[in-house]
Short mmCIF file of C-alpha atoms and ligand atoms in Angstrom, two decimals:
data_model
loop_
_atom_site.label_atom_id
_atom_site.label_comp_id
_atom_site.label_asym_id
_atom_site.label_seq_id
_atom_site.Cartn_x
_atom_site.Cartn_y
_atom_site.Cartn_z
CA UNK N 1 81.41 89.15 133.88
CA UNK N 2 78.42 87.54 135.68
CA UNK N 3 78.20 84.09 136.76
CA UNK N 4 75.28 83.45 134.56
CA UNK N 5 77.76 84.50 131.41
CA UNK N 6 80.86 82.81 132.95
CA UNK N 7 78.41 79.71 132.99
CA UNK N 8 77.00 80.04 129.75
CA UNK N 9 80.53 80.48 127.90
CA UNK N 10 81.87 78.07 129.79
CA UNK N 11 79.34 75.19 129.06
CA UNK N 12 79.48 75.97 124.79
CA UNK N 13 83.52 76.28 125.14
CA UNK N 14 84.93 73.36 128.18
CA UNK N 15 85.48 70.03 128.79
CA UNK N 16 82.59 69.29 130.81
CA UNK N 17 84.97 67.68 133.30
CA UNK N 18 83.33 69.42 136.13
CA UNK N 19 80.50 69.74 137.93
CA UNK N 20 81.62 73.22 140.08
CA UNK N 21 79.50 74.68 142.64
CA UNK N 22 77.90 77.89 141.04
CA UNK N 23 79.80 80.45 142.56
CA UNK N 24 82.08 83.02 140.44
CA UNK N 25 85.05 83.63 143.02
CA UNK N 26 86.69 87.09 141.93
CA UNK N 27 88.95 88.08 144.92
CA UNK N 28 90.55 86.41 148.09
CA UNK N 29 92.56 88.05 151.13
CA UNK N 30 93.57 85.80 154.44
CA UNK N 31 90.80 83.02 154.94
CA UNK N 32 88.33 84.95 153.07
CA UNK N 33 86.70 84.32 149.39
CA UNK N 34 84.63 87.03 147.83
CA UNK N 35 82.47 85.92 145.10
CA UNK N 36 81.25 88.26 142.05
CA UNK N 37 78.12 89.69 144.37
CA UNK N 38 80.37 90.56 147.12
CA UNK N 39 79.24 87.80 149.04
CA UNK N 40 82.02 86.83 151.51
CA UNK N 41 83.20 83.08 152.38
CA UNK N 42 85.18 81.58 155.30
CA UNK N 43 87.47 79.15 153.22
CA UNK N 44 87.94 75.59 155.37
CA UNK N 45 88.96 73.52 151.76
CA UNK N 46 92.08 75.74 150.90
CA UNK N 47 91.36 75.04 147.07
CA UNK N 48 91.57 71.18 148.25
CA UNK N 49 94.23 71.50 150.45
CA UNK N 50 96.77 74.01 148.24
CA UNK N 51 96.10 77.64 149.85
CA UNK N 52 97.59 76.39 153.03
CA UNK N 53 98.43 79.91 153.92
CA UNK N 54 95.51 81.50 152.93
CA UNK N 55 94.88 83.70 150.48
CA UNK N 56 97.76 87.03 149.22
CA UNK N 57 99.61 85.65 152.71
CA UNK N 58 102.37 88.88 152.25
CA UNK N 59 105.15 86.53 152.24
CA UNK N 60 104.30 84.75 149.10
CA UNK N 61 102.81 88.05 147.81
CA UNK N 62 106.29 89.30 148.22
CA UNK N 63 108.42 86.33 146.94
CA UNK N 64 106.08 86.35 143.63
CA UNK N 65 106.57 90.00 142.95
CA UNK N 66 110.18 90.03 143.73
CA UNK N 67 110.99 86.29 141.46
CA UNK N 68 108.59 87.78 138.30
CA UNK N 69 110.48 90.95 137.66
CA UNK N 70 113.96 88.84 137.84
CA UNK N 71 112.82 85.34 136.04
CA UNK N 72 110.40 83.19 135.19
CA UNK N 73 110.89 80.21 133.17
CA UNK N 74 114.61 78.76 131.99
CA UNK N 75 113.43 75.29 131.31
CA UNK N 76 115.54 72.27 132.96
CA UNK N 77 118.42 72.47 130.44
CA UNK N 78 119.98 74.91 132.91
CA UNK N 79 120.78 75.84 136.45
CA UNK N 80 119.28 79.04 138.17
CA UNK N 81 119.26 79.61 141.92
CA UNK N 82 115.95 77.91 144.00
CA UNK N 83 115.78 74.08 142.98
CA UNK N 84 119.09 72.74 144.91
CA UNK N 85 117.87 75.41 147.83
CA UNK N 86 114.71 73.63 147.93
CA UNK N 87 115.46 70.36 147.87
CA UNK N 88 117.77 71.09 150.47
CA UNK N 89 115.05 72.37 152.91
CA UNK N 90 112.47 69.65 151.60
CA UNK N 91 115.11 66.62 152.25
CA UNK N 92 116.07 67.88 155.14
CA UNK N 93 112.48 68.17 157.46
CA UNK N 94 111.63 64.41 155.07
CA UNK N 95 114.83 62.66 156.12
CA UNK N 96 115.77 62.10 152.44
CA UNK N 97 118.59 62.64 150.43
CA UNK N 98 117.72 64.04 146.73
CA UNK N 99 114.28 65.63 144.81
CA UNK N 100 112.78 66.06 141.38
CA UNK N 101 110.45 68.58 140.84
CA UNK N 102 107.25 68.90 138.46
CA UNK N 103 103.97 70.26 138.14
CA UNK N 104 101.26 68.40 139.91
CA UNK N 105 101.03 65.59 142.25
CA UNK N 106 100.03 62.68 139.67
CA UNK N 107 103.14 63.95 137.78
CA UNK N 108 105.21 63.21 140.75
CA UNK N 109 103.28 60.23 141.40
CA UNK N 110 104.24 59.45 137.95
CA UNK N 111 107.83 60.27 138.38
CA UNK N 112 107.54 57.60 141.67
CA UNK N 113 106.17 54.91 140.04
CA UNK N 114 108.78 54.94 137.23
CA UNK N 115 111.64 55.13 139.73
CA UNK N 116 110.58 51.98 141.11
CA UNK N 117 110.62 50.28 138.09
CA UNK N 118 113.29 51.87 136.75
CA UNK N 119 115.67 51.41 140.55
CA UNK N 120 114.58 47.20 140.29
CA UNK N 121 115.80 46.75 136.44
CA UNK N 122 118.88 48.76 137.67
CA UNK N 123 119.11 46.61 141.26
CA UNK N 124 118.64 43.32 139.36
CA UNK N 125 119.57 43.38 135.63
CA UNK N 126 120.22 39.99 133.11
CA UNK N 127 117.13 38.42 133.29
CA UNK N 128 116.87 37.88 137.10
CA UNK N 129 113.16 37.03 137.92
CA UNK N 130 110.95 39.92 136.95
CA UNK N 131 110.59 42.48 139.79
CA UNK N 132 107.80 44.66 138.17
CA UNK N 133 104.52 44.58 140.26
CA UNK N 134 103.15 47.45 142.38
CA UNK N 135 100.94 46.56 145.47
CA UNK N 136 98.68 50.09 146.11
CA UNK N 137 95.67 50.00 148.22
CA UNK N 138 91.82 49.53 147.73
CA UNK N 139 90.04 52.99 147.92
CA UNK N 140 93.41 55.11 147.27
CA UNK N 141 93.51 57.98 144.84
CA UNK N 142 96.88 59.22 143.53
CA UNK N 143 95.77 61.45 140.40
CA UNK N 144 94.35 61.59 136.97
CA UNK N 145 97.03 60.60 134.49
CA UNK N 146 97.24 56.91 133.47
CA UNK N 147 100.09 55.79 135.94
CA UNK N 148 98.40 57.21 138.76
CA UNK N 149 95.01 56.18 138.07
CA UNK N 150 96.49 52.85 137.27
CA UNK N 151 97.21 52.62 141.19
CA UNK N 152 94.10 54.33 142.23
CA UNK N 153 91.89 51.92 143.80
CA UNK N 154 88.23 53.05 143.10
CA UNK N 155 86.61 52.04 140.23
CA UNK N 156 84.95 55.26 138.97
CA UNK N 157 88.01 56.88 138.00
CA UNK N 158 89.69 53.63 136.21
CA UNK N 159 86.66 52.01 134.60
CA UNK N 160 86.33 54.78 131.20
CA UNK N 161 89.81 54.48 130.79
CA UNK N 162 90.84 50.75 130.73
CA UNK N 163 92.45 49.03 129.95
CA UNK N 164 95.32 50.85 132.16
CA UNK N 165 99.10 50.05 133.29
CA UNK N 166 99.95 46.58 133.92
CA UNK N 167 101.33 44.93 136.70
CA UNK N 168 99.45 46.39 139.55
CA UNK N 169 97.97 44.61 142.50
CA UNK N 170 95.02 46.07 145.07
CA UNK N 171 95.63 45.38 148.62
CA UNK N 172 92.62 45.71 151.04
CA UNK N 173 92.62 49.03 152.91
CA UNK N 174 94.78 48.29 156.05
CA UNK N 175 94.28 44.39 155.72
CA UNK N 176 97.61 43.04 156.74
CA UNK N 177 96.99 39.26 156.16
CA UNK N 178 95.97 41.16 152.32
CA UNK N 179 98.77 42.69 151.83
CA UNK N 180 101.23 39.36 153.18
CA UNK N 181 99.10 37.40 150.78
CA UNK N 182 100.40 39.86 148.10
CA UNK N 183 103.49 40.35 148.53
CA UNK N 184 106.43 38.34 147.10
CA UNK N 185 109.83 39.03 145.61
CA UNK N 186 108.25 40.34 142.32
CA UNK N 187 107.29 43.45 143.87
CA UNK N 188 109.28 46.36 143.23
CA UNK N 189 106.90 48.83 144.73
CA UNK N 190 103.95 49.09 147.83
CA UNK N 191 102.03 52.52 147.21
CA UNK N 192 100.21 54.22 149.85
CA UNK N 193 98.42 57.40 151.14
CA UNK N 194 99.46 57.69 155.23
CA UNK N 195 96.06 59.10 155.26
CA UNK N 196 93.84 58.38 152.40
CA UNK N 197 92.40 61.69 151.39
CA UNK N 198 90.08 61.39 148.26
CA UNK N 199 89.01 58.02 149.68
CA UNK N 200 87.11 59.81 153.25
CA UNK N 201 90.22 60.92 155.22
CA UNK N 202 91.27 57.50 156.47
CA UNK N 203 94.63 57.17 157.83
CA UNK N 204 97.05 53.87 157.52
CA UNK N 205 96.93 51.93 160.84
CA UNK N 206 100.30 51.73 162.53
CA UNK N 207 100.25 48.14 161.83
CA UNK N 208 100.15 47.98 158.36
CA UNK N 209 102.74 50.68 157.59
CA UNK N 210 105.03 48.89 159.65
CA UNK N 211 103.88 45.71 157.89
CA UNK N 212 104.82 47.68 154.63
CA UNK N 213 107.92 48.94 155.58
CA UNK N 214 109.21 45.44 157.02
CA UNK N 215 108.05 43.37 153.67
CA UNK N 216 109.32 45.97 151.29
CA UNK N 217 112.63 46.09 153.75
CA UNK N 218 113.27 42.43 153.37
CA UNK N 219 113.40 42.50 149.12
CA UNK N 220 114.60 45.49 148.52
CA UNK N 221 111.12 46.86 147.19
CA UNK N 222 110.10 50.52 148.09
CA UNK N 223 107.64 51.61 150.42
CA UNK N 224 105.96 54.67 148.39
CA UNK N 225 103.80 57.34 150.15
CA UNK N 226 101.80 59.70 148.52
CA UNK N 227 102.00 62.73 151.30
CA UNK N 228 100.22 64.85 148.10
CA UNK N 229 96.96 65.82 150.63
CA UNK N 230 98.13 65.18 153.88
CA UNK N 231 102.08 65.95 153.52
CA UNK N 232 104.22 69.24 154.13
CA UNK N 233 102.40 70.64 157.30
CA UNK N 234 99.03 69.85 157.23
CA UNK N 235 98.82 66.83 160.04
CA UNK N 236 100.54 69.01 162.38
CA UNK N 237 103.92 67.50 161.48
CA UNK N 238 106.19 67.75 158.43
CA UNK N 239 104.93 64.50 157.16
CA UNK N 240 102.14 62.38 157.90
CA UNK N 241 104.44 59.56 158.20
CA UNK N 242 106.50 61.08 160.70
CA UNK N 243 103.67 60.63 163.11
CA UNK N 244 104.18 56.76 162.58
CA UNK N 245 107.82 56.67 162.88
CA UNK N 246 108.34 55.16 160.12
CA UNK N 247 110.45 56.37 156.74
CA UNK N 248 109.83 55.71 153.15
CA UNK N 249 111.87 55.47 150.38
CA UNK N 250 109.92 58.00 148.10
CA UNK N 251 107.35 60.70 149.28
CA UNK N 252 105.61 62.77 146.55
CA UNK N 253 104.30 66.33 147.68
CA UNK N 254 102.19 69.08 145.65
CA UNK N 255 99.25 70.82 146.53
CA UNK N 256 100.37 73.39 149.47
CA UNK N 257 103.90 73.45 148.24
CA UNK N 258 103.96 76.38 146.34
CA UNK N 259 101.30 78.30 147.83
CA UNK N 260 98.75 78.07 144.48
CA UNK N 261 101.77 78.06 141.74
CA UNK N 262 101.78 74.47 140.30
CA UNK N 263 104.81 72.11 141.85
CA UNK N 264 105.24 68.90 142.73
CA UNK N 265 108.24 67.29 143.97
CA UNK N 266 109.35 63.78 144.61
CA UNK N 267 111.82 63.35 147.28
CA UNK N 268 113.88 59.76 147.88
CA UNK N 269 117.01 58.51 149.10
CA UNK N 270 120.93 58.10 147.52
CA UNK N 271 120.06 54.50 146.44
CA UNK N 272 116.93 54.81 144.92
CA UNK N 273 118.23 57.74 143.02
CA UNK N 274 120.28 55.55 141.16
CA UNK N 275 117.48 54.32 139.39
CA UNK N 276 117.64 57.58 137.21
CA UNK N 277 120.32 58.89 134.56
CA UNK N 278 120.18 61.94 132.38
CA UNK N 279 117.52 61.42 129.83
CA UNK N 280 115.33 59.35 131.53
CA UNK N 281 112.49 61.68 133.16
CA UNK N 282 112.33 64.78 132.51
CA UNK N 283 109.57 68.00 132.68
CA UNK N 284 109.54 71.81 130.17
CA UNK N 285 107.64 73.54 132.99
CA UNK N 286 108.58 71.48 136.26
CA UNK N 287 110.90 72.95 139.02
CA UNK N 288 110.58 76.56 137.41
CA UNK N 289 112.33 79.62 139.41
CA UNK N 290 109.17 80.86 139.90
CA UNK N 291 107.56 78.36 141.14
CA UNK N 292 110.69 77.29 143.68
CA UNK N 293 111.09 80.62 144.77
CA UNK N 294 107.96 80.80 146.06
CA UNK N 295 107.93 77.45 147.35
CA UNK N 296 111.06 78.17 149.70
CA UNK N 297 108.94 81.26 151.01
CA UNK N 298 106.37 78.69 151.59
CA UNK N 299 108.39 76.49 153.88
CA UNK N 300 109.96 79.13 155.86
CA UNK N 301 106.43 80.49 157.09
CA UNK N 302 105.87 76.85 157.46
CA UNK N 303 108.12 75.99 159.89
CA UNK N 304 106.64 78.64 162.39
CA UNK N 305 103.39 77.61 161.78
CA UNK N 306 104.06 73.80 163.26
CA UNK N 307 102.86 74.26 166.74
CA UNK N 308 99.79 76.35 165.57
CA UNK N 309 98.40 73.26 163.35
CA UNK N 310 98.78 71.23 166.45
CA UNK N 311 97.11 73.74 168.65
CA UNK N 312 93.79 74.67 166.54
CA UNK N 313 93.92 70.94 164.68
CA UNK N 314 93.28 69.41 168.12
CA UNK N 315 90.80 71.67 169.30
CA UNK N 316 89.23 71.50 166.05
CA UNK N 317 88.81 68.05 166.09
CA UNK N 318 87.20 67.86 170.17
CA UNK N 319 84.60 70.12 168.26
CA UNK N 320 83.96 68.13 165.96
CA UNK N 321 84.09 64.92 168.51
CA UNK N 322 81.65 67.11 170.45
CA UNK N 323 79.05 67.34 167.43
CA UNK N 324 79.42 63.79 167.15
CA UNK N 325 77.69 62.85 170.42
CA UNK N 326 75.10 65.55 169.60
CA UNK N 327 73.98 64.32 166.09
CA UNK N 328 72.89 60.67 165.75
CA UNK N 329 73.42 61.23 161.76
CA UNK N 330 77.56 61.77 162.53
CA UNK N 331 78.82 58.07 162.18
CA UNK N 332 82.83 58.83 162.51
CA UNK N 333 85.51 61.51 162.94
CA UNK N 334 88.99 61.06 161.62
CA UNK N 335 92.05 62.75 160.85
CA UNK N 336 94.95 64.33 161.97
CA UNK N 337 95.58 68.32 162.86
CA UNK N 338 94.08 70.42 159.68
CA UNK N 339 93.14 67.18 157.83
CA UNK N 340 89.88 66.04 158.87
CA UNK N 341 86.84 64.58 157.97
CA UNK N 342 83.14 63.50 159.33
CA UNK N 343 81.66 61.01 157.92
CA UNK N 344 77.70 61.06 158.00
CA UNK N 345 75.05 58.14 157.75
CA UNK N 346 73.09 59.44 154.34
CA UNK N 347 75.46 60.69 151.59
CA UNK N 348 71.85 62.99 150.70
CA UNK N 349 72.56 64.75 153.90
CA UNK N 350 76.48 65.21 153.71
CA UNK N 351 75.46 66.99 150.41
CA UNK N 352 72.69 69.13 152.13
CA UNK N 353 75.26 70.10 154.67
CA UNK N 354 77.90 71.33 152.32
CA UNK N 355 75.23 73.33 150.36
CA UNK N 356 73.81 74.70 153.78
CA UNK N 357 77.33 75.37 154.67
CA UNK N 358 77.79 77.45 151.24
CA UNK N 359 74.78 79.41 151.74
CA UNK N 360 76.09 80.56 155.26
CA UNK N 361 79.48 81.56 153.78
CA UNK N 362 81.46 78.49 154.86
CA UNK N 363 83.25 76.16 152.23
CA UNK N 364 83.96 73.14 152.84
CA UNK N 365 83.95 69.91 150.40
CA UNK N 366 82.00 66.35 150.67
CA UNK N 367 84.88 63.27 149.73
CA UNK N 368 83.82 59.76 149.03
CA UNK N 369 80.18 60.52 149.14
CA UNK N 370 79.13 60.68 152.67
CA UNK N 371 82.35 62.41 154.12
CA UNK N 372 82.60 65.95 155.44
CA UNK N 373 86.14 66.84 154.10
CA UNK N 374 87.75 69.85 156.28
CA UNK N 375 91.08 71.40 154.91
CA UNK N 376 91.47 74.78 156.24
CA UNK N 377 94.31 76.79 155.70
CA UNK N 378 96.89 76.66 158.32
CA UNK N 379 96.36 80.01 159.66
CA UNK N 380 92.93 79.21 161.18
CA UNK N 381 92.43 80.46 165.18
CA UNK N 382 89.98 78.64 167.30
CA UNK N 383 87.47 81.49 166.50
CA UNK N 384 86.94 80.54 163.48
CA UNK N 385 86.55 76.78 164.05
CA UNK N 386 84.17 78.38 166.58
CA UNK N 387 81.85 80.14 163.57
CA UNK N 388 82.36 76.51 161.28
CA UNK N 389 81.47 74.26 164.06
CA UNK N 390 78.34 76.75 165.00
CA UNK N 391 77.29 76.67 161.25
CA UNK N 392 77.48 73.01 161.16
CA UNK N 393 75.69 71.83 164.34
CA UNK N 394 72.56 74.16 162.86
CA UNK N 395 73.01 72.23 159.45
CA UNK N 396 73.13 69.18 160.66
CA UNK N 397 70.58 69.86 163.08
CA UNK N 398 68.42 70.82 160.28
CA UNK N 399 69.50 67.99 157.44
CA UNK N 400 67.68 65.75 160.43
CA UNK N 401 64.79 66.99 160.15
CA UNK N 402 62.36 65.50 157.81
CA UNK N 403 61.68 68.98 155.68
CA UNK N 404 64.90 69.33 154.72
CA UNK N 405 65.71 67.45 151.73
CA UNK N 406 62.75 69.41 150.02
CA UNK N 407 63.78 72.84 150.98
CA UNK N 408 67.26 72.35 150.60
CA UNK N 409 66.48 71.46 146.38
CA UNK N 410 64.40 74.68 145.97
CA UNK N 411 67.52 76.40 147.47
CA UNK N 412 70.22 74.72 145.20
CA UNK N 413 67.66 75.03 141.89
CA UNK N 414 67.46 78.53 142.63
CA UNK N 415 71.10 78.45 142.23
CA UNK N 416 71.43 76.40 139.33
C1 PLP Y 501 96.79 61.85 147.67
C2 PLP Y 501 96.75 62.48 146.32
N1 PLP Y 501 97.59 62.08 145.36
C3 PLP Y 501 97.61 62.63 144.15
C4 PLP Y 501 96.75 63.66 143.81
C5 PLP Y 501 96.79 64.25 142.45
O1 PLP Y 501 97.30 65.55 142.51
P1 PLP Y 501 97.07 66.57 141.31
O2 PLP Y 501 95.61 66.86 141.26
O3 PLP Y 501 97.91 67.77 141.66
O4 PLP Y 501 97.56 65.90 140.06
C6 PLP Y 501 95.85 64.12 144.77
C7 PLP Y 501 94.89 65.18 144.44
O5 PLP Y 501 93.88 65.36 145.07
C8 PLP Y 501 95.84 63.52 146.06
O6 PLP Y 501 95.01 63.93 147.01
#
């Protein structure tokens, strides 16, 4: 099939729910993407942050082939071999105690929220004063469904779907005095990204997670941190929160965790855990053999990986520091190991860059409008940083100059 038919047949039969870049992808191998012409492409998004080892890494190859001819799907009304395996190997590098698993991240972000309100009806039954709010944070984004959007803090994804959960409260990003203002005893629940990933790659400061912790600490309420984008890996340790020292009482996880099969897990301690009982929550698909096979296979290659994030993360981002103080249009940098982003001065020209960037083979995404989002799989060397850092000095050396804007349209409408 071309991409002209794909196009066609897709506009008359989906959802318009997306506005995808107009390549037809038909085969991937390491880093690379090759696209229905045979055009190649250096992948730096990872399929937003999933493909964390690439693409067909031989491991996962392996672990799929090997889990599909013995089983598939048993559905949570039984036991089979990989979900008490993985939760042992996901509590212990999180430094909690039990897991549920799902399909998605907003499904365990779902499965978090619940908990909380389900843990304070448990923690304070009879009528005590209600203990039902949620504090999450201005500019956050924590999924699609109506829990999660309910707690995402950016208008454009709430406002066609309100009105939307009650009970939640916005905090101002990393605004302590905000979030003291906020807080009282009725809060069962603080929701956060350690670094917010939708909302431009901008990490927590150390001050107001440890604000967070200590508040929620003093009622009883949970600190709750979305690790979805920047969790398992891809910060250069485990968990983004690690690098603050600080520990939650739930972390959700997704994308990278099964290496491009859906799963999503929530992970939490002994006590919170008694916020559940049989019956409760529950998921057909979530937590499937498949799926946790794979997933274990996942985390072993993970764990030798650790020091290589690290390594090319940091060098990555004195590249990136270095086109900085080159380009006048490069306002910020930020980020941690394989989760980073630029943010530019003209959201016009962040979108030139990523369509410059496509043309040259290079994918990357553009986040909150004027932010250069850069997710590469972990397997990245410095040489290819080398070749994305080359291709992006010349396109933003080029989105600088007046003539750009014009030439860059003819190039995308002779794509569209
Ligand atoms: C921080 C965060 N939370 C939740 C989600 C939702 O995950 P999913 O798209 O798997 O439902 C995302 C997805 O981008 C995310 O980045």
């Amino acid at each position: 099939m071309s991409l002209a038919s794909v196009i066609q047949a897709e506009q008359k039969l989906l959802l318009p729910t997306y506005d995808r870049q107009r390549v037809l992808f038909t085969r991937g191998r390491g880093l690379y993407l090759w696209d229905s012409r045979g055009k190649r492409y250096l992948d730096f998004l990872s399929g937003i942050g999933v493909n964390a080892l690439g693409h067909g890494h031989p491991a996962i190859r392996g672990a799929l082939r090997r889990q599909a001819d013995r089983l598939i799907h048993v559905s949570n009304l039984f036991y089979h071999e990989y979900q008490a395996e993985l939760a042992k190997r996901l509590t212990k590098i999180s430094g909690l105690e039990k897991a549920f698993f799902c399909n998605s991240g907003t499904e365990a972000w779902e499965g978090a929220l619940k908990l909380a309100r389900a843990l304070a009806r448990v923690e304070s039954p009879n009528g005590h004063k209600a203990k039902w709010r949620l504090l999450a944070l201005e500019n956050s984004f924590h999924g699609r469904t109506f829990g999660s959007l309910a707690t995402t803090g950016q208008e454009k994804y709430r406002h066609p779907f309100a009105p939307l959960v009650p009970g939640i409260g916005f905090v101002a990003f990393n605004d302590v005095q905000d979030l003291k203002r906020q807080f009282d005893g009725s809060v069962c629940g603080v929701c956060v990204e350690t670094i917010q990933g939708e909302g431009g790659i901008q990490p927590l400061s150390q001050e107001f997670l440890q604000t967070a912790r200590d508040l929620t600490a003093k009622t009883g309420a949970l600190l709750i941190v979305d690790e979805i984008q920047c969790g398992l890996g891809r910060t250069g340790k485990y968990f983004a929160y690690q690098h603050y020292g600080i520990q939650p009482d739930i972390v959700t996880v997704a994308k990278p965790l099964a290496a491009g099969l859906p799963l999503g897990a929530l992970l939490t301690t002994n006590r919170v855990a008694t916020g559940m009982h049989p019956g409760m929550h529950g998921t057909t698909f979530g937590g499937g053999p498949l799926a946790c096979a794979v997933a274990i296979e996942f985390l072993k290659v993970l764990d030798q990986l650790m020091p290589h994030i690290r390594k090319v993360g940091d060098y990555f981002h004195q590249q990136l520091d270095a086109l900085k103080a080159k380009h006048s249009g490069v306002r910020e940098v930020r980020g941690l190991g394989l989760m980073l982003g630029m943010d530019l001065n003209s959201a016009d020209k962040a979108k030139a860059v990523v369509a410059q960037l496509l043309e040259r083979g290079i994918l990357i995404n553009r986040t909150h409008e004027t932010v250069l989002r850069f997710l590469p799989p972990f397997i990245i060397e410095t040489k290819h940083v080398d070749q994305a850092i080359r291709a992006l000095d010349s396109a933003l050396s080029s989105s600088a100059k007046p003539d750009f804007t014009r030439s860059h349209k003819s190039t995308t409408r002779s794509h569209h």
